[in-house]
PDB file of C-alpha atoms in Angstrom:
ATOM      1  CA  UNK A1098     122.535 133.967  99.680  1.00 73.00           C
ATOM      2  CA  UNK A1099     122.758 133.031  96.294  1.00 71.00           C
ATOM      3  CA  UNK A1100     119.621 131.423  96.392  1.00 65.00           C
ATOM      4  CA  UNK A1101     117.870 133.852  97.740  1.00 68.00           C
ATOM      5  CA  UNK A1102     119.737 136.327  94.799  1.00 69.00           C
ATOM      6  CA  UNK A1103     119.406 133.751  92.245  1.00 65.00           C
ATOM      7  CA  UNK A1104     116.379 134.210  89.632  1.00 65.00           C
ATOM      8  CA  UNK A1105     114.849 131.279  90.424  1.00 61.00           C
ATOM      9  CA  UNK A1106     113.580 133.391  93.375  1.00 62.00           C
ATOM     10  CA  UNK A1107     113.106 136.370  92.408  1.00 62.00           C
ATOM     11  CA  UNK A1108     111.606 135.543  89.140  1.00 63.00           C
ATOM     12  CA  UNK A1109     108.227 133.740  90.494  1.00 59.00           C
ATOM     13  CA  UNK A1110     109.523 130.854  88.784  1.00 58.00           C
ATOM     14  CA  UNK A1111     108.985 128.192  91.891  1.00 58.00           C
ATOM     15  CA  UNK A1112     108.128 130.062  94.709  1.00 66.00           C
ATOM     16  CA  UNK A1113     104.849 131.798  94.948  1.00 73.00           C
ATOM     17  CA  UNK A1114     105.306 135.873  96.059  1.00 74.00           C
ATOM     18  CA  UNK A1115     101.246 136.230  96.250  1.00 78.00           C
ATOM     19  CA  UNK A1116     100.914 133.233  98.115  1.00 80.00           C
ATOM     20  CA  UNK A1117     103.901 133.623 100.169  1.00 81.00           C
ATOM     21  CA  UNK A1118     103.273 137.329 101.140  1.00 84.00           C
ATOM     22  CA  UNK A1119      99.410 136.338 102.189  1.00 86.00           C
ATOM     23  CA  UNK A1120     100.737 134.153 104.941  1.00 88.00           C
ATOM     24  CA  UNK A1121     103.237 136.186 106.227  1.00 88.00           C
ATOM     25  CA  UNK A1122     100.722 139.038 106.560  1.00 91.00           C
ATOM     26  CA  UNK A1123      97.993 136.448 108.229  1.00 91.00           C
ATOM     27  CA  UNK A1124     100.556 135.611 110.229  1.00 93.00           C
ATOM     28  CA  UNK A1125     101.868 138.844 111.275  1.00 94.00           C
ATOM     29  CA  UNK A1126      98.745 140.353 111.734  1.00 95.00           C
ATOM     30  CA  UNK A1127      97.327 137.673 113.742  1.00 95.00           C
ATOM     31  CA  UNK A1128      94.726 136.557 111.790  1.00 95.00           C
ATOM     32  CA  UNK A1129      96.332 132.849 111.661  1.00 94.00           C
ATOM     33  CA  UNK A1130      96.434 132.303 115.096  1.00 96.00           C
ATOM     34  CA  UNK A1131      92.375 133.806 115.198  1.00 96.00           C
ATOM     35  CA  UNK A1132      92.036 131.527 112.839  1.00 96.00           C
ATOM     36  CA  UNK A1133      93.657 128.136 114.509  1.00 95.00           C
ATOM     37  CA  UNK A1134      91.914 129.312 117.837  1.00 96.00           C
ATOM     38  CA  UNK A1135      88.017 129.149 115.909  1.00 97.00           C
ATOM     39  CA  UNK A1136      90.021 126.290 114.493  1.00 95.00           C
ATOM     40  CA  UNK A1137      90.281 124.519 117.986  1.00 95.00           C
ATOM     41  CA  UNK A1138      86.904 125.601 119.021  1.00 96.00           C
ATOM     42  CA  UNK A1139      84.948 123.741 116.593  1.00 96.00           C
ATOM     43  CA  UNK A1140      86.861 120.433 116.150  1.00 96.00           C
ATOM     44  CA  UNK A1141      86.700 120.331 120.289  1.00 96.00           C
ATOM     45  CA  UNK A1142      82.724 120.735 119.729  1.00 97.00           C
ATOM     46  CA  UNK A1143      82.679 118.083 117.254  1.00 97.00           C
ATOM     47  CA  UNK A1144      84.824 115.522 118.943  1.00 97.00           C
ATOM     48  CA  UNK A1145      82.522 115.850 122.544  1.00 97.00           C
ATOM     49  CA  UNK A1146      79.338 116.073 120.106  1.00 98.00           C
ATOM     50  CA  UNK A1147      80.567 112.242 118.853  1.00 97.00           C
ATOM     51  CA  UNK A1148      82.077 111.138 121.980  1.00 98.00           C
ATOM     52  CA  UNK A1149      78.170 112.068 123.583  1.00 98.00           C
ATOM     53  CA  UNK A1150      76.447 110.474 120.687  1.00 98.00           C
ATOM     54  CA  UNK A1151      79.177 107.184 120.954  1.00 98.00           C
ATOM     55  CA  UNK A1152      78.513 107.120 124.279  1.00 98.00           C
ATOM     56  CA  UNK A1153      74.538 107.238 123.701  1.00 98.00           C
ATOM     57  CA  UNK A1154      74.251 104.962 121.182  1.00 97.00           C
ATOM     58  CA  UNK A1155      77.004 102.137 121.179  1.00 97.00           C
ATOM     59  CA  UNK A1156      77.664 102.284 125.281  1.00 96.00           C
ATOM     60  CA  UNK A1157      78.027  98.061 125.793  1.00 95.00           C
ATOM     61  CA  UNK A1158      78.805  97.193 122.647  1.00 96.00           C
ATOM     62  CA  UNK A1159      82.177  98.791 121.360  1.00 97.00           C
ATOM     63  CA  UNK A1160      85.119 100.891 122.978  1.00 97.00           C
ATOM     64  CA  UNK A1161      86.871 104.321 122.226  1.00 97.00           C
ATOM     65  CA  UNK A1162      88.742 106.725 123.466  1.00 93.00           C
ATOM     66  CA  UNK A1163      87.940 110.220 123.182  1.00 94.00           C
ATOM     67  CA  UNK A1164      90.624 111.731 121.143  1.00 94.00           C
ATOM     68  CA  UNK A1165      92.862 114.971 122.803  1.00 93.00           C
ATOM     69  CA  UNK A1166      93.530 115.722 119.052  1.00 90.00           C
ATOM     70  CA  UNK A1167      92.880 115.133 115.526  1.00 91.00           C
ATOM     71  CA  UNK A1168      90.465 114.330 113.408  1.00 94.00           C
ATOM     72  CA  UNK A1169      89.303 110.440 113.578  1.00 95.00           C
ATOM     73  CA  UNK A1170      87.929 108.220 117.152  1.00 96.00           C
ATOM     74  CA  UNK A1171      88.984 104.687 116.035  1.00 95.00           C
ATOM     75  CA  UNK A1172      85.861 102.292 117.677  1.00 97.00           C
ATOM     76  CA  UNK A1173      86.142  99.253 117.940  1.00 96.00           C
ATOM     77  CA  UNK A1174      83.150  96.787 117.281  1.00 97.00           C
ATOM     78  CA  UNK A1175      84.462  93.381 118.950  1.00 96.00           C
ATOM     79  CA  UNK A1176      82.879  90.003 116.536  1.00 94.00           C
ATOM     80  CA  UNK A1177      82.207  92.811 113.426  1.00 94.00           C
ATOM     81  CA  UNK A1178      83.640  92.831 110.266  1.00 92.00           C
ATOM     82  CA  UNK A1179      83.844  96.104 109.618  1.00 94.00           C
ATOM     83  CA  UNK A1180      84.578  95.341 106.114  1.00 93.00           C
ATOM     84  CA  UNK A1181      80.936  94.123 105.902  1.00 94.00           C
ATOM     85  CA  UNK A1182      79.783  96.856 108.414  1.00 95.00           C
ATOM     86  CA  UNK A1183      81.164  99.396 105.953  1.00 94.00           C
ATOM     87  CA  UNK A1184      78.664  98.427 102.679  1.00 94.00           C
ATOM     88  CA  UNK A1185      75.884  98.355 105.080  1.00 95.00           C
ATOM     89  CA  UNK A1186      76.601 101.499 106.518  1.00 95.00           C
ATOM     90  CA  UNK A1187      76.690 102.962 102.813  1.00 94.00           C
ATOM     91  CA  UNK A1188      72.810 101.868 101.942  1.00 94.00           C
ATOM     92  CA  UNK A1189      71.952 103.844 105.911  1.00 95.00           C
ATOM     93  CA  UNK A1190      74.164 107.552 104.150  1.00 93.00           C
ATOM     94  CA  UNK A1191      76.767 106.416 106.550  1.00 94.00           C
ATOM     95  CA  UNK A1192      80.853 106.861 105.643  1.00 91.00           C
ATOM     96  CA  UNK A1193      83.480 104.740 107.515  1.00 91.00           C
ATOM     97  CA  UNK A1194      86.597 103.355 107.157  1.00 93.00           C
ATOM     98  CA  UNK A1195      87.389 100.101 107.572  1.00 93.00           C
ATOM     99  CA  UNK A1196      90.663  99.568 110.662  1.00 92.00           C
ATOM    100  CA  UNK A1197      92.272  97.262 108.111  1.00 90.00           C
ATOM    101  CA  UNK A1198      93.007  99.644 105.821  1.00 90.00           C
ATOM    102  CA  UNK A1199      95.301 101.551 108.206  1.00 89.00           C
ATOM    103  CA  UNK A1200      97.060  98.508 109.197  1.00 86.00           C
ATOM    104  CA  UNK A1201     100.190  97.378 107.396  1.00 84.00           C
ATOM    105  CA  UNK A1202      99.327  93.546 108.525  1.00 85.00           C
ATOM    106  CA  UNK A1203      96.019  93.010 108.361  1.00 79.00           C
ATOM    107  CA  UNK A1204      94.855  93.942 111.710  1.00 83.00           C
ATOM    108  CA  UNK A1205      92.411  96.358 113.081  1.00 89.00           C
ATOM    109  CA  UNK A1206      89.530  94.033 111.314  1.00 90.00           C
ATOM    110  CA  UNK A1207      87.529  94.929 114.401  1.00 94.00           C
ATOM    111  CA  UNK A1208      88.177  98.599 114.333  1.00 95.00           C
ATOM    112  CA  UNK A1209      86.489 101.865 112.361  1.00 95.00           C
ATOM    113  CA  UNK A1210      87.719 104.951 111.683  1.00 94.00           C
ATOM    114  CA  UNK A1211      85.349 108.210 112.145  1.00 95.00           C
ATOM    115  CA  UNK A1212      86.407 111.950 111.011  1.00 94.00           C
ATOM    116  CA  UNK A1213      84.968 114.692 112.665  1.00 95.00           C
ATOM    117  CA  UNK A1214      86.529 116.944 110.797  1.00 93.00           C
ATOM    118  CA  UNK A1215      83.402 118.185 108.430  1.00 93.00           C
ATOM    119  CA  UNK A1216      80.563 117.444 110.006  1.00 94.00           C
ATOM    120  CA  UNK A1217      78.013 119.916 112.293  1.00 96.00           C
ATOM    121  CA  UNK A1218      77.702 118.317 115.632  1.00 97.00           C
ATOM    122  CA  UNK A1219      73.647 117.478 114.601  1.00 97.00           C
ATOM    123  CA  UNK A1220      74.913 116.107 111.460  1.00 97.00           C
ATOM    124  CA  UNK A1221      77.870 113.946 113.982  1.00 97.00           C
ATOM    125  CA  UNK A1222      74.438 112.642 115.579  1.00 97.00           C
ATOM    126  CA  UNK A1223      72.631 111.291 113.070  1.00 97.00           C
ATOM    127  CA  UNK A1224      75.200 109.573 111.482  1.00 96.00           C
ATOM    128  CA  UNK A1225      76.028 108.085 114.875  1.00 97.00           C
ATOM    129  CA  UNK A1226      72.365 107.384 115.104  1.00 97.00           C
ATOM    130  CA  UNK A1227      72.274 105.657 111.135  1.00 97.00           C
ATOM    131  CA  UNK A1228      75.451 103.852 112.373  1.00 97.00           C
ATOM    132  CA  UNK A1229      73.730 102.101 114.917  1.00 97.00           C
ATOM    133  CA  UNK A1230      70.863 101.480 112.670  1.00 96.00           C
ATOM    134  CA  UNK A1231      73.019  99.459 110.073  1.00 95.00           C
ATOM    135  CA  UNK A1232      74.975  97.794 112.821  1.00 91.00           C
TER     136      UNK A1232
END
């Protein structure tokens, strides 16, 4: 309570009112949970349009698992230096992460990280495609 009195609060000095009061209203008036739903929709579209393009295009020669959430499949590429795999992707307009640079002990050399967070599922494609390419 004397928080919430205190004029620390009240004053806008640390808590943002605007900010505060537009989530509460998306929130109460459902738009939030719209919004997670359209949300859901389109990252489910973009992991299957990946998973169909992985599948397509590096079938025999590395492993995944399609993801039940999230934002990254982690592939691995057994033999590859993904390290090296990384700079040529880059000259084929392709972004990756290396696995090693998740791993607290230098593991996962094999290993790549993918997003398919931003991506349209065409765009998903071709950088699967340009992947394969520079592999």
């Amino acid at each position: 309570d004397r928080l919430v009195d205190s004029g620390w609060v009240t004053s806008g000095g640390a808590i943002n009112q605007v900010a505060s009061l537009l989530v509460a209203q998306a929130i109460d008036s459902g738009i939030q949970e719209r919004h997670l739903e359209h949300l859901r929709q389109v990252l489910r579209s973009r992991r299957d349009a990946m998973h169909a393009a992985l599948l397509q295009h590096f079938a025999g020669i590395a492993t995944w698992s399609r993801p039940l959430g999230g934002y990254f499949f982690w592939v691995r590429l057994p033999g590859v230096d993904t390290r090296e795999l990384q700079q040529k992707a880059e000259a084929f307009q392709v972004g990756l992460r290396p696995g090693i640079r998740f791993s607290s002990q230098d593991g996962l050399n094999e290993y790549i990280r993918l997003s398919i967070s931003y991506y349209s599922e065409d765009e998903i494609e071709q950088g699967i495609q340009r992947l394969r390419a520079s592999l």
